[in-house]
GROMACS .gro file of C-alpha atoms in nm:
model
  494
    1MET     CA    1   0.586   2.703   0.768
    2ASN     CA    2   0.403   2.434   0.985
    3PRO     CA    3   0.262   2.585   1.294
    4SER     CA    4   0.453   2.456   1.658
    5LYS     CA    5   0.289   2.110   1.742
    6ASN     CA    6  -0.067   2.134   1.871
    7ALA     CA    7  -0.212   1.847   2.035
    8ALA     CA    8  -0.554   2.003   1.910
    9VAL     CA    9  -0.489   1.880   1.553
   10ARG     CA   10  -0.721   1.590   1.502
   11VAL     CA   11  -0.732   1.441   1.155
   12ARG     CA   12  -0.911   1.140   0.961
   13PHE     CA   13  -0.930   0.876   0.743
   14ALA     CA   14  -1.251   0.762   0.645
   15PRO     CA   15  -1.264   0.491   0.379
   16SER     CA   16  -1.596   0.341   0.260
   17PRO     CA   17  -1.626  -0.027   0.296
   18THR     CA   18  -1.761  -0.045  -0.060
   19GLY     CA   19  -1.421  -0.222  -0.154
   20PHE     CA   20  -1.065  -0.351  -0.087
   21LEU     CA   21  -0.836  -0.038   0.048
   22HIS     CA   22  -0.632   0.092  -0.279
   23ILE     CA   23  -0.320   0.262  -0.316
   24GLY     CA   24  -0.521   0.612  -0.342
   25GLY     CA   25  -0.700   0.568  -0.037
   26VAL     CA   26  -0.349   0.471   0.121
   27ARG     CA   27  -0.179   0.772  -0.003
   28THR     CA   28  -0.444   0.994   0.142
   29ALA     CA   29  -0.450   0.790   0.532
   30LEU     CA   30  -0.083   0.848   0.489
   31PHE     CA   31  -0.066   1.180   0.471
   32ASN     CA   32  -0.306   1.236   0.745
   33TYR     CA   33  -0.123   1.009   0.952
   34LEU     CA   34   0.221   1.188   0.898
   35TYR     CA   35   0.072   1.542   0.959
   36ALA     CA   36  -0.101   1.415   1.299
   37LYS     CA   37   0.243   1.280   1.400
   38LYS     CA   38   0.429   1.567   1.298
   39MET     CA   39   0.224   1.790   1.471
   40GLY     CA   40   0.165   1.586   1.776
   41GLY     CA   41  -0.220   1.522   1.708
   42LYS     CA   42  -0.425   1.280   1.633
   43PHE     CA   43  -0.502   1.039   1.359
   44LEU     CA   44  -0.852   0.890   1.395
   45LEU     CA   45  -1.016   0.643   1.155
   46ARG     CA   46  -1.420   0.667   1.028
   47ILE     CA   47  -1.556   0.383   0.802
   48GLU     CA   48  -1.821   0.549   0.604
   49ASP     CA   49  -2.087   0.245   0.583
   50THR     CA   50  -2.402   0.451   0.520
   51ASP     CA   51  -2.442   0.244   0.160
   52VAL     CA   52  -2.576  -0.057   0.300
   53GLU     CA   53  -2.628  -0.234  -0.003
   54ARG     CA   54  -2.271  -0.202  -0.130
   55SER     CA   55  -2.116  -0.209   0.217
   56GLU     CA   56  -1.962  -0.573   0.322
   57ALA     CA   57  -1.784  -0.652   0.632
   58ARG     CA   58  -1.495  -0.844   0.438
   59PHE     CA   59  -1.397  -0.479   0.288
   60THR     CA   60  -1.407  -0.357   0.672
   61THR     CA   61  -1.170  -0.587   0.758
   62ASP     CA   62  -0.928  -0.537   0.447
   63ILE     CA   63  -0.925  -0.179   0.538
   64LEU     CA   64  -0.829  -0.232   0.908
   65THR     CA   65  -0.580  -0.546   0.849
   66SER     CA   66  -0.427  -0.328   0.527
   67LEU     CA   67  -0.376  -0.018   0.779
   68SER     CA   68  -0.233  -0.222   1.040
   69TRP     CA   69   0.026  -0.394   0.813
   70LEU     CA   70   0.128  -0.066   0.687
   71GLY     CA   71   0.147   0.048   1.067
   72ILE     CA   72  -0.068   0.352   1.024
   73GLU     CA   73  -0.257   0.293   1.358
   74HIS     CA   74  -0.536   0.507   1.451
   75GLU     CA   75  -0.627   0.637   1.786
   76GLU     CA   76  -0.948   0.651   1.973
   77GLU     CA   77  -1.263   0.445   1.872
   78ILE     CA   78  -1.343   0.367   1.526
   79LEU     CA   79  -1.697   0.571   1.406
   80TYR     CA   80  -1.914   0.369   1.217
   81GLN     CA   81  -2.150   0.582   1.015
   82SER     CA   82  -2.417   0.294   1.008
   83LYS     CA   83  -2.456   0.365   1.387
   84ARG     CA   84  -2.535   0.708   1.351
   85LEU     CA   85  -2.860   0.731   1.135
   86ASP     CA   86  -3.121   0.856   1.389
   87LEU     CA   87  -2.883   1.100   1.471
   88TYR     CA   88  -2.840   1.217   1.102
   89GLN     CA   89  -3.224   1.234   1.068
   90LYS     CA   90  -3.278   1.439   1.400
   91MET     CA   91  -2.994   1.717   1.296
   92ALA     CA   92  -3.182   1.738   0.893
   93ASN     CA   93  -3.512   1.769   1.099
   94ASP     CA   94  -3.337   2.047   1.340
   95LEU     CA   95  -3.203   2.256   0.993
   96ILE     CA   96  -3.569   2.227   0.872
   97ALA     CA   97  -3.711   2.346   1.161
   98GLN     CA   98  -3.439   2.624   1.138
   99GLY     CA   99  -3.526   2.744   0.760
  100LEU     CA  100  -3.210   2.611   0.647
  101ALA     CA  101  -3.324   2.271   0.492
  102TYR     CA  102  -3.631   2.151   0.317
  103ARG     CA  103  -3.824   1.869   0.196
  104CYS     CA  104  -3.847   1.798  -0.119
  105TYR     CA  105  -4.145   1.542  -0.289
  106CYS     CA  106  -4.025   1.562  -0.629
  107THR     CA  107  -3.966   1.238  -0.802
  108GLU     CA  108  -3.622   1.145  -0.976
  109THR     CA  109  -3.814   1.197  -1.324
  110GLU     CA  110  -3.944   1.525  -1.201
  111VAL     CA  111  -3.567   1.649  -1.118
  112GLU     CA  112  -3.410   1.518  -1.421
  113ALA     CA  113  -3.681   1.691  -1.646
  114SER     CA  114  -3.580   2.034  -1.436
  115ARG     CA  115  -3.206   1.967  -1.518
  116GLU     CA  116  -3.273   1.907  -1.900
  117GLN     CA  117  -3.500   2.232  -1.910
  118MET     CA  118  -3.192   2.448  -1.736
  119ILE     CA  119  -2.954   2.266  -2.010
  120LYS     CA  120  -3.204   2.398  -2.278
  121GLU     CA  121  -3.192   2.738  -2.107
  122GLY     CA  122  -2.807   2.775  -2.140
  123LYS     CA  123  -2.794   2.730  -1.736
  124LYS     CA  124  -2.581   2.492  -1.510
  125PRO     CA  125  -2.809   2.198  -1.463
  126MET     CA  126  -2.947   2.155  -1.117
  127TYR     CA  127  -3.259   2.085  -0.946
  128GLY     CA  128  -3.527   2.373  -0.993
  129ARG     CA  129  -3.576   2.443  -0.651
  130THR     CA  130  -3.916   2.342  -0.687
  131CYS     CA  131  -4.013   2.239  -0.325
  132ARG     CA  132  -3.788   2.542  -0.201
  133GLU     CA  133  -4.061   2.731  -0.045
  134ARG     CA  134  -4.354   2.442  -0.068
  135LYS     CA  135  -4.560   2.449   0.278
  136ASP     CA  136  -4.768   2.191   0.195
  137VAL     CA  137  -4.757   1.827   0.198
  138PRO     CA  138  -4.878   1.656  -0.112
  139PRO     CA  139  -5.193   1.406  -0.098
  140GLY     CA  140  -5.077   1.053   0.036
  141ASN     CA  141  -4.768   1.167   0.204
  142PRO     CA  142  -4.548   1.036  -0.025
  143SER     CA  143  -4.158   0.981   0.053
  144HIS     CA  144  -3.963   1.305   0.052
  145ALA     CA  145  -3.554   1.401   0.036
  146ILE     CA  146  -3.449   1.668   0.254
  147ARG     CA  147  -3.223   1.915   0.078
  148ALA     CA  148  -3.005   2.190   0.181
  149LYS     CA  149  -3.165   2.518   0.141
  150PHE     CA  150  -2.839   2.725  -0.013
  151PRO     CA  151  -2.793   3.065  -0.044
  152LEU     CA  152  -2.874   3.214  -0.378
  153SER     CA  153  -2.632   3.494  -0.397
  154GLY     CA  154  -2.299   3.613  -0.278
  155ILE     CA  155  -1.983   3.345  -0.278
  156THR     CA  156  -1.875   3.071  -0.047
  157GLY     CA  157  -1.482   3.038  -0.030
  158PHE     CA  158  -1.196   2.863   0.178
  159THR     CA  159  -0.824   2.902   0.212
  160ASP     CA  160  -0.713   2.566   0.122
  161MET     CA  161  -0.347   2.493   0.271
  162ILE     CA  162  -0.246   2.352  -0.032
  163ARG     CA  163  -0.381   2.573  -0.316
  164GLY     CA  164  -0.465   2.922  -0.141
  165GLU     CA  165  -0.795   3.066  -0.185
  166ILE     CA  166  -1.090   2.896  -0.383
  167THR     CA  167  -1.447   3.058  -0.432
  168PHE     CA  168  -1.761   2.957  -0.537
  169PRO     CA  169  -2.049   3.158  -0.663
  170ASN     CA  170  -2.370   3.043  -0.444
  171GLU     CA  171  -2.557   3.107  -0.747
  172ASP     CA  172  -2.400   2.801  -0.887
  173LEU     CA  173  -2.456   2.600  -0.619
  174ASP     CA  174  -2.731   2.342  -0.605
  175ASP     CA  175  -2.967   2.273  -0.302
  176PHE     CA  176  -2.794   1.923  -0.271
  177VAL     CA  177  -2.978   1.637  -0.089
  178MET     CA  178  -2.878   1.601   0.285
  179ILE     CA  179  -3.112   1.256   0.318
  180ARG     CA  180  -3.227   1.060   0.045
  181SER     CA  181  -3.585   0.974  -0.025
  182ASN     CA  182  -3.527   0.602   0.122
  183GLY     CA  183  -3.402   0.778   0.462
  184VAL     CA  184  -2.990   0.704   0.385
  185PRO     CA  185  -2.810   1.023   0.413
  186THR     CA  186  -2.584   1.160   0.135
  187TYR     CA  187  -2.194   1.200   0.194
  188ASN     CA  188  -2.171   1.561   0.193
  189PHE     CA  189  -2.389   1.566   0.505
  190VAL     CA  190  -2.264   1.289   0.709
  191VAL     CA  191  -1.909   1.388   0.650
  192VAL     CA  192  -1.977   1.755   0.861
  193ALA     CA  193  -2.190   1.579   1.079
  194ASP     CA  194  -1.909   1.320   1.215
  195ASP     CA  195  -1.629   1.556   1.185
  196ILE     CA  196  -1.811   1.803   1.422
  197GLU     CA  197  -1.821   1.479   1.638
  198MET     CA  198  -1.495   1.376   1.612
  199LYS     CA  199  -1.380   1.756   1.664
  200ILE     CA  200  -1.186   1.729   1.336
  201SER     CA  201  -0.934   2.020   1.295
  202HIS     CA  202  -0.779   1.954   0.942
  203VAL     CA  203  -0.942   1.787   0.652
  204ILE     CA  204  -0.692   1.654   0.405
  205ARG     CA  205  -0.839   1.438   0.085
  206GLY     CA  206  -0.805   1.431  -0.235
  207ASP     CA  207  -0.897   1.736  -0.465
  208ASP     CA  208  -1.192   1.529  -0.648
  209HIS     CA  209  -1.351   1.666  -0.293
  210ILE     CA  210  -1.285   2.031  -0.381
  211ASN     CA  211  -1.619   2.110  -0.522
  212ASN     CA  212  -1.785   1.936  -0.230
  213THR     CA  213  -1.625   2.171   0.012
  214PRO     CA  214  -1.887   2.478  -0.024
  215LYS     CA  215  -2.166   2.250   0.053
  216GLN     CA  216  -1.987   2.173   0.346
  217ILE     CA  217  -1.904   2.497   0.449
  218PHE     CA  218  -2.288   2.573   0.422
  219LEU     CA  219  -2.349   2.303   0.712
  220TYR     CA  220  -2.063   2.401   0.923
  221ASP     CA  221  -2.246   2.745   0.909
  222ALA     CA  222  -2.587   2.574   0.951
  223LEU     CA  223  -2.467   2.365   1.217
  224LYS     CA  224  -2.307   2.679   1.366
  225ALA     CA  225  -1.960   2.458   1.430
  226THR     CA  226  -1.610   2.586   1.360
  227LYS     CA  227  -1.490   2.482   1.016
  228PRO     CA  228  -1.167   2.291   0.984
  229LEU     CA  229  -0.893   2.396   0.762
  230PHE     CA  230  -0.895   2.204   0.406
  231ALA     CA  231  -0.576   2.060   0.211
  232HIS     CA  232  -0.668   1.861  -0.107
  233LEU     CA  233  -0.435   1.647  -0.227
  234PRO     CA  234  -0.334   1.618  -0.607
  235MET     CA  235  -0.476   1.372  -0.804
  236ILE     CA  236  -0.272   1.029  -0.867
  237LEU     CA  237  -0.220   0.966  -1.222
  238GLY     CA  238  -0.115   0.657  -1.379
  239ALA     CA  239   0.190   0.681  -1.674
  240ASP     CA  240  -0.025   0.768  -1.920
  241LYS     CA  241  -0.107   1.151  -1.725
  242LYS     CA  242  -0.484   0.996  -1.675
  243LYS     CA  243  -0.640   0.904  -1.371
  244LEU     CA  244  -0.506   0.595  -1.168
  245SER     CA  245  -0.685   0.284  -1.224
  246LYS     CA  246  -0.649  -0.114  -1.255
  247ARG     CA  247  -0.481  -0.083  -1.557
  248ASN     CA  248  -0.211   0.159  -1.435
  249GLY     CA  249  -0.148   0.092  -1.085
  250GLU     CA  250  -0.453   0.147  -0.881
  251THR     CA  251  -0.466  -0.189  -0.717
  252SER     CA  252  -0.564  -0.290  -0.351
  253THR     CA  253  -0.294  -0.289  -0.064
  254ASN     CA  254  -0.360  -0.663  -0.054
  255ALA     CA  255  -0.214  -0.685  -0.409
  256TYR     CA  256   0.123  -0.537  -0.328
  257ARG     CA  257   0.147  -0.737  -0.020
  258ALA     CA  258   0.104  -1.048  -0.187
  259GLU     CA  259   0.369  -0.940  -0.450
  260GLY     CA  260   0.612  -0.908  -0.145
  261TYR     CA  261   0.652  -0.502  -0.111
  262LEU     CA  262   0.770  -0.443   0.211
  263PRO     CA  263   0.530  -0.165   0.415
  264GLU     CA  264   0.771   0.086   0.452
  265ALA     CA  265   0.875   0.077   0.079
  266LEU     CA  266   0.505   0.096  -0.026
  267LEU     CA  267   0.461   0.397   0.207
  268ASN     CA  268   0.768   0.565   0.093
  269PHE     CA  269   0.709   0.563  -0.253
  270LEU     CA  270   0.343   0.698  -0.159
  271VAL     CA  271   0.489   1.000   0.025
  272ARG     CA  272   0.643   1.094  -0.265
  273LEU     CA  273   0.330   1.099  -0.466
  274GLY     CA  274   0.259   1.471  -0.464
  275TRP     CA  275   0.502   1.562  -0.198
  276SER     CA  276   0.880   1.589  -0.184
  277HIS     CA  277   1.195   1.719   0.057
  278GLY     CA  278   1.441   1.811  -0.192
  279ASP     CA  279   1.597   1.554  -0.410
  280GLN     CA  280   1.580   1.279  -0.135
  281GLU     CA  281   1.390   0.966  -0.263
  282LEU     CA  282   1.423   0.716   0.024
  283PHE     CA  283   1.278   0.790   0.364
  284THR     CA  284   1.245   0.610   0.684
  285ARG     CA  285   0.943   0.627   0.853
  286GLU     CA  286   1.084   0.848   1.146
  287GLU     CA  287   1.237   1.070   0.868
  288MET     CA  288   0.875   1.073   0.703
  289VAL     CA  289   0.707   1.216   1.028
  290GLU     CA  290   0.987   1.471   1.095
  291LEU     CA  291   1.007   1.616   0.741
  292PHE     CA  292   0.665   1.599   0.631
  293ASN     CA  293   0.471   1.921   0.609
  294LEU     CA  294   0.177   2.055   0.388
  295GLU     CA  295   0.353   2.313   0.224
  296HIS     CA  296   0.576   2.104  -0.002
  297VAL     CA  297   0.227   1.924  -0.147
  298GLN     CA  298   0.237   2.003  -0.522
  299VAL     CA  299  -0.055   2.128  -0.691
  300SER     CA  300  -0.050   1.913  -1.018
  301GLY     CA  301  -0.104   1.537  -1.014
  302ALA     CA  302   0.134   1.320  -0.920
  303VAL     CA  303   0.225   1.027  -1.179
  304PHE     CA  304   0.257   0.639  -1.068
  305ASN     CA  305   0.585   0.533  -1.179
  306THR     CA  306   0.592   0.156  -1.110
  307GLU     CA  307   0.968   0.111  -1.205
  308LYS     CA  308   1.053   0.398  -0.929
  309LEU     CA  309   0.817   0.145  -0.695
  310ILE     CA  310   1.019  -0.148  -0.755
  311TRP     CA  311   1.358   0.081  -0.714
  312ILE     CA  312   1.221   0.180  -0.392
  313ALA     CA  313   1.138  -0.130  -0.291
  314GLY     CA  314   1.490  -0.301  -0.355
  315GLU     CA  315   1.628  -0.055  -0.173
  316HIS     CA  316   1.428  -0.088   0.134
  317LEU     CA  317   1.431  -0.506   0.141
  318LYS     CA  318   1.842  -0.451   0.110
  319LYS     CA  319   1.823  -0.277   0.451
  320ALA     CA  320   1.559  -0.474   0.632
  321ASP     CA  321   1.657  -0.717   0.944
  322PRO     CA  322   1.701  -1.095   0.799
  323LYS     CA  323   1.480  -1.234   1.063
  324ARG     CA  324   1.194  -1.013   1.003
  325LEU     CA  325   1.237  -1.128   0.639
  326PHE     CA  326   1.219  -1.463   0.739
  327ASP     CA  327   0.912  -1.415   0.946
  328ILE     CA  328   0.733  -1.241   0.638
  329ILE     CA  329   0.826  -1.556   0.442
  330LYS     CA  330   0.682  -1.804   0.707
  331THR     CA  331   0.350  -1.585   0.729
  332ASP     CA  332   0.280  -1.461   0.365
  333PHE     CA  333   0.468  -1.668   0.160
  334ALA     CA  334   0.406  -2.049   0.225
  335THR     CA  335   0.317  -2.149  -0.070
  336ALA     CA  336   0.707  -2.104  -0.210
  337PHE     CA  337   0.759  -2.404  -0.035
  338PRO     CA  338   0.545  -2.700  -0.137
  339GLY     CA  339   0.505  -3.013   0.043
  340GLU     CA  340   0.693  -3.069   0.354
  341SER     CA  341   0.923  -2.796   0.305
  342PHE     CA  342   0.707  -2.517   0.468
  343ALA     CA  343   0.722  -2.723   0.779
  344ALA     CA  344   1.079  -2.768   0.768
  345LEU     CA  345   1.096  -2.373   0.804
  346GLN     CA  346   0.993  -2.415   1.192
  347THR     CA  347   1.286  -2.625   1.247
  348PRO     CA  348   1.616  -2.479   1.379
  349ALA     CA  349   1.839  -2.605   1.167
  350VAL     CA  350   1.664  -2.443   0.834
  351THR     CA  351   1.602  -2.124   1.048
  352LYS     CA  352   1.989  -2.096   1.113
  353THR     CA  353   2.066  -2.182   0.744
  354ALA     CA  354   1.810  -1.948   0.616
  355LEU     CA  355   1.903  -1.642   0.846
  356GLU     CA  356   2.277  -1.656   0.678
  357LEU     CA  357   2.169  -1.708   0.311
  358ILE     CA  358   1.920  -1.427   0.342
  359PRO     CA  359   2.162  -1.118   0.377
  360HIS     CA  360   2.320  -1.245   0.048
  361VAL     CA  361   2.003  -1.305  -0.120
  362GLN     CA  362   1.810  -0.980  -0.050
  363LEU     CA  363   2.099  -0.763  -0.204
  364LYS     CA  364   2.016  -0.952  -0.527
  365VAL     CA  365   1.623  -0.908  -0.533
  366LYS     CA  366   1.368  -0.652  -0.492
  367LEU     CA  367   1.054  -0.804  -0.340
  368VAL     CA  368   0.983  -1.071  -0.033
  369LYS     CA  369   0.836  -1.281  -0.309
  370GLU     CA  370   1.135  -1.306  -0.514
  371LEU     CA  371   1.342  -1.377  -0.180
  372ALA     CA  372   1.097  -1.663  -0.073
  373HIS     CA  373   1.155  -1.833  -0.445
  374GLN     CA  374   1.514  -1.769  -0.438
  375LEU     CA  375   1.550  -1.974  -0.119
  376TYR     CA  376   1.297  -2.232  -0.151
  377PRO     CA  377   1.584  -2.458  -0.384
  378LEU     CA  378   1.821  -2.330  -0.118
  379LEU     CA  379   1.638  -2.487   0.218
  380GLU     CA  380   1.518  -2.772   0.032
  381THR     CA  381   1.709  -3.102   0.181
  382SER     CA  382   1.632  -3.289  -0.103
  383VAL     CA  383   1.832  -3.312  -0.470
  384MET     CA  384   1.643  -3.068  -0.701
  385PRO     CA  385   1.566  -3.150  -1.058
  386VAL     CA  386   1.764  -2.943  -1.293
  387ASP     CA  387   1.788  -2.932  -1.656
  388ALA     CA  388   2.171  -2.975  -1.755
  389SER     CA  389   2.120  -2.984  -2.130
  390GLY     CA  390   2.270  -2.623  -2.120
  391LEU     CA  391   2.592  -2.744  -1.938
  392LYS     CA  392   2.948  -2.629  -2.151
  393TRP     CA  393   3.056  -2.997  -2.057
  394ASN     CA  394   2.798  -3.145  -2.279
  395LYS     CA  395   2.992  -3.051  -2.566
  396ASP     CA  396   3.357  -3.193  -2.488
  397GLU     CA  397   3.338  -3.560  -2.302
  398THR     CA  398   3.691  -3.528  -2.213
  399GLN     CA  399   3.652  -3.202  -2.036
  400LYS     CA  400   3.335  -3.361  -1.870
  401THR     CA  401   3.525  -3.634  -1.735
  402LYS     CA  402   3.798  -3.376  -1.603
  403ILE     CA  403   3.531  -3.133  -1.455
  404LYS     CA  404   3.384  -3.432  -1.253
  405ALA     CA  405   3.715  -3.539  -1.152
  406ALA     CA  406   3.800  -3.179  -1.018
  407VAL     CA  407   3.411  -3.217  -0.842
  408GLN     CA  408   3.482  -3.592  -0.682
  409GLU     CA  409   3.812  -3.451  -0.540
  410LEU     CA  410   3.695  -3.117  -0.393
  411MET     CA  411   3.414  -3.364  -0.231
  412ASN     CA  412   3.674  -3.622  -0.085
  413THR     CA  413   3.856  -3.317   0.081
  414TRP     CA  414   3.545  -3.136   0.209
  415THR     CA  415   3.408  -3.503   0.350
  416SER     CA  416   3.727  -3.533   0.537
  417LEU     CA  417   3.748  -3.184   0.676
  418ILE     CA  418   3.380  -3.205   0.760
  419ALA     CA  419   3.436  -3.538   0.951
  420SER     CA  420   3.777  -3.421   1.120
  421ARG     CA  421   3.564  -3.176   1.251
  422ALA     CA  422   3.235  -3.311   1.343
  423ALA     CA  423   3.042  -3.030   1.150
  424THR     CA  424   2.726  -2.978   0.965
  425THR     CA  425   2.869  -2.721   0.769
  426LEU     CA  426   3.195  -2.622   0.584
  427GLY     CA  427   3.151  -2.265   0.764
  428GLU     CA  428   3.171  -2.428   1.053
  429CYS     CA  429   3.509  -2.574   0.944
  430GLY     CA  430   3.645  -2.238   0.874
  431MET     CA  431   3.582  -2.208   0.493
  432ASP     CA  432   3.447  -1.881   0.368
  433HIS     CA  433   3.478  -1.720   0.024
  434ALA     CA  434   3.791  -1.670   0.001
  435ARG     CA  435   3.883  -2.006   0.077
  436VAL     CA  436   3.653  -2.177  -0.130
  437ASP     CA  437   3.757  -1.970  -0.428
  438ALA     CA  438   4.124  -2.048  -0.350
  439GLU     CA  439   4.015  -2.406  -0.302
  440LEU     CA  440   3.820  -2.431  -0.639
  441ARG     CA  441   4.078  -2.223  -0.819
  442ALA     CA  442   4.369  -2.501  -0.693
  443VAL     CA  443   4.165  -2.798  -0.824
  444SER     CA  444   4.050  -2.666  -1.124
  445GLU     CA  445   4.401  -2.607  -1.230
  446LYS     CA  446   4.527  -2.930  -1.111
  447CYS     CA  447   4.252  -3.090  -1.319
  448GLY     CA  448   4.319  -2.880  -1.599
  449VAL     CA  449   3.959  -2.695  -1.643
  450LYS     CA  450   3.850  -2.321  -1.657
  451LEU     CA  451   3.731  -2.210  -1.314
  452GLY     CA  452   3.408  -2.114  -1.468
  453ASP     CA  453   3.395  -2.424  -1.671
  454LEU     CA  454   3.409  -2.601  -1.314
  455THR     CA  455   3.194  -2.359  -1.118
  456GLN     CA  456   2.925  -2.380  -1.411
  457PRO     CA  457   2.770  -2.765  -1.313
  458MET     CA  458   2.851  -2.727  -0.959
  459ARG     CA  459   2.625  -2.388  -0.942
  460LEU     CA  460   2.340  -2.549  -1.138
  461PHE     CA  461   2.346  -2.848  -0.912
  462VAL     CA  462   2.386  -2.707  -0.584
  463THR     CA  463   2.154  -2.427  -0.600
  464GLY     CA  464   1.886  -2.624  -0.818
  465GLN     CA  465   1.834  -2.315  -1.064
  466ALA     CA  466   1.993  -2.185  -1.352
  467THR     CA  467   2.088  -1.850  -1.221
  468SER     CA  468   2.078  -1.772  -0.820
  469ALA     CA  469   2.099  -1.488  -0.647
  470ILE     CA  470   2.383  -1.593  -0.420
  471GLY     CA  471   2.706  -1.682  -0.580
  472LEU     CA  472   2.857  -2.059  -0.512
  473PHE     CA  473   3.159  -1.898  -0.335
  474ASP     CA  474   2.916  -1.785  -0.057
  475LEU     CA  475   2.661  -2.047  -0.097
  476LEU     CA  476   2.902  -2.352   0.006
  477PRO     CA  477   3.003  -2.244   0.353
  478ILE     CA  478   2.609  -2.188   0.417
  479LEU     CA  479   2.427  -2.488   0.307
  480PRO     CA  480   2.453  -2.840   0.558
  481TRP     CA  481   2.669  -3.051   0.421
  482LYS     CA  482   2.454  -3.338   0.347
  483THR     CA  483   2.274  -3.088   0.117
  484ILE     CA  484   2.588  -3.014  -0.079
  485GLN     CA  485   2.689  -3.366  -0.104
  486ALA     CA  486   2.379  -3.522  -0.231
  487ARG     CA  487   2.375  -3.254  -0.501
  488LEU     CA  488   2.736  -3.268  -0.599
  489THR     CA  489   2.648  -3.673  -0.635
  490ALA     CA  490   2.401  -3.573  -0.846
  491CYS     CA  491   2.651  -3.374  -1.074
  492LEU     CA  492   2.895  -3.660  -1.072
  493GLN     CA  493   2.614  -3.899  -1.163
  494SER     CA  494   2.442  -3.675  -1.450
   0.00000   0.00000   0.00000
């Protein structure tokens, strides 16, 4: 069971800005965020940018933008490791003075030779500790790394909040490098220094860090600091049960946004990668915070299922507020509206039409990108070019004449109705799905054509698409009459 709410709970997400924020990182950030919110604690952010050659400002911007889009907001000031290099060096020197670390003057070639020798002797490959007890400085005062002076015997262990007791024989652990010979600190050193500085109480991260934990525990003890509790999350696997990669789902957050996934849908999908609450599949953000716990995080790898992601995306899209969806379209999918079409989205008239269309269309699509592409031909005021070669009426000229007569009669009736009401849409005249249905049935019977034969060309010309996510009977009361009139006129002229 989770303990009662505790404001002392402090967790962090610590990405490296060496690439765009990917799904695996988002899952880690989400679990930390949910745990902090559930416990009444704080979620902090750290940018691990000590890799100067690979770290880029654009990747930091991407991380911050992506987290903001997802609604995973951090508290307190962001900690940047690149601003703390002098502090790391001082801490390492202090550990040397205490006999808990040492300077290593071995070259990379010498270190590699030492490991190869151990392999020949049937031992675990590691640094041979050549400089562990060295007191002198080689001639010329060459550059040196700083290594941790790890105990040579005994056991280092911890209780993982997900996996239980985990232990490591110290004899199998290397005197790992804390500061490289170029002065750049290593992950295992700075992560402990920073977590102490940030007063992190719980370290929730991927299980690929389990083998790093004994090294970090050594440093907590060496620095006389309270150790946090550790929880290691299961790896995310592709459908092939291999480590997630670009080929099987490990894509940047921006790529999912560009495809039109709602952030809440992506988070809902990710929270189920390694955690469950009974058989429930769909969660609101509030439910995730309320129900999340570490006890129900599984140990085995979680499989990334694209089909489930798309299904979840569709379920969340159905429930989304139409105005919010329209705002997302205007922000993220301007390219779906070429030419002057995008500018028209800002006008009150087009906005009104869009907000009436969206509740119908959002039920039939999965992604906001699909919604945008479905809306474009409906919101475009000009006549959309269509391919009428597949229409049934092309096989029977007599039927085609009857169908056009039915279309003409409908246009005459509706033109008079619009004029009498000084209206701009059939909906303003009291027309709805049922009334459109009734009028089309009546005129098709009168003109001697089947209802389906009448609606097929009308749907094609009015929607501008071979298939549409909104039915003709729902569409006709919504679109501006001028648009419908122009498109039905094109239908008559085809």
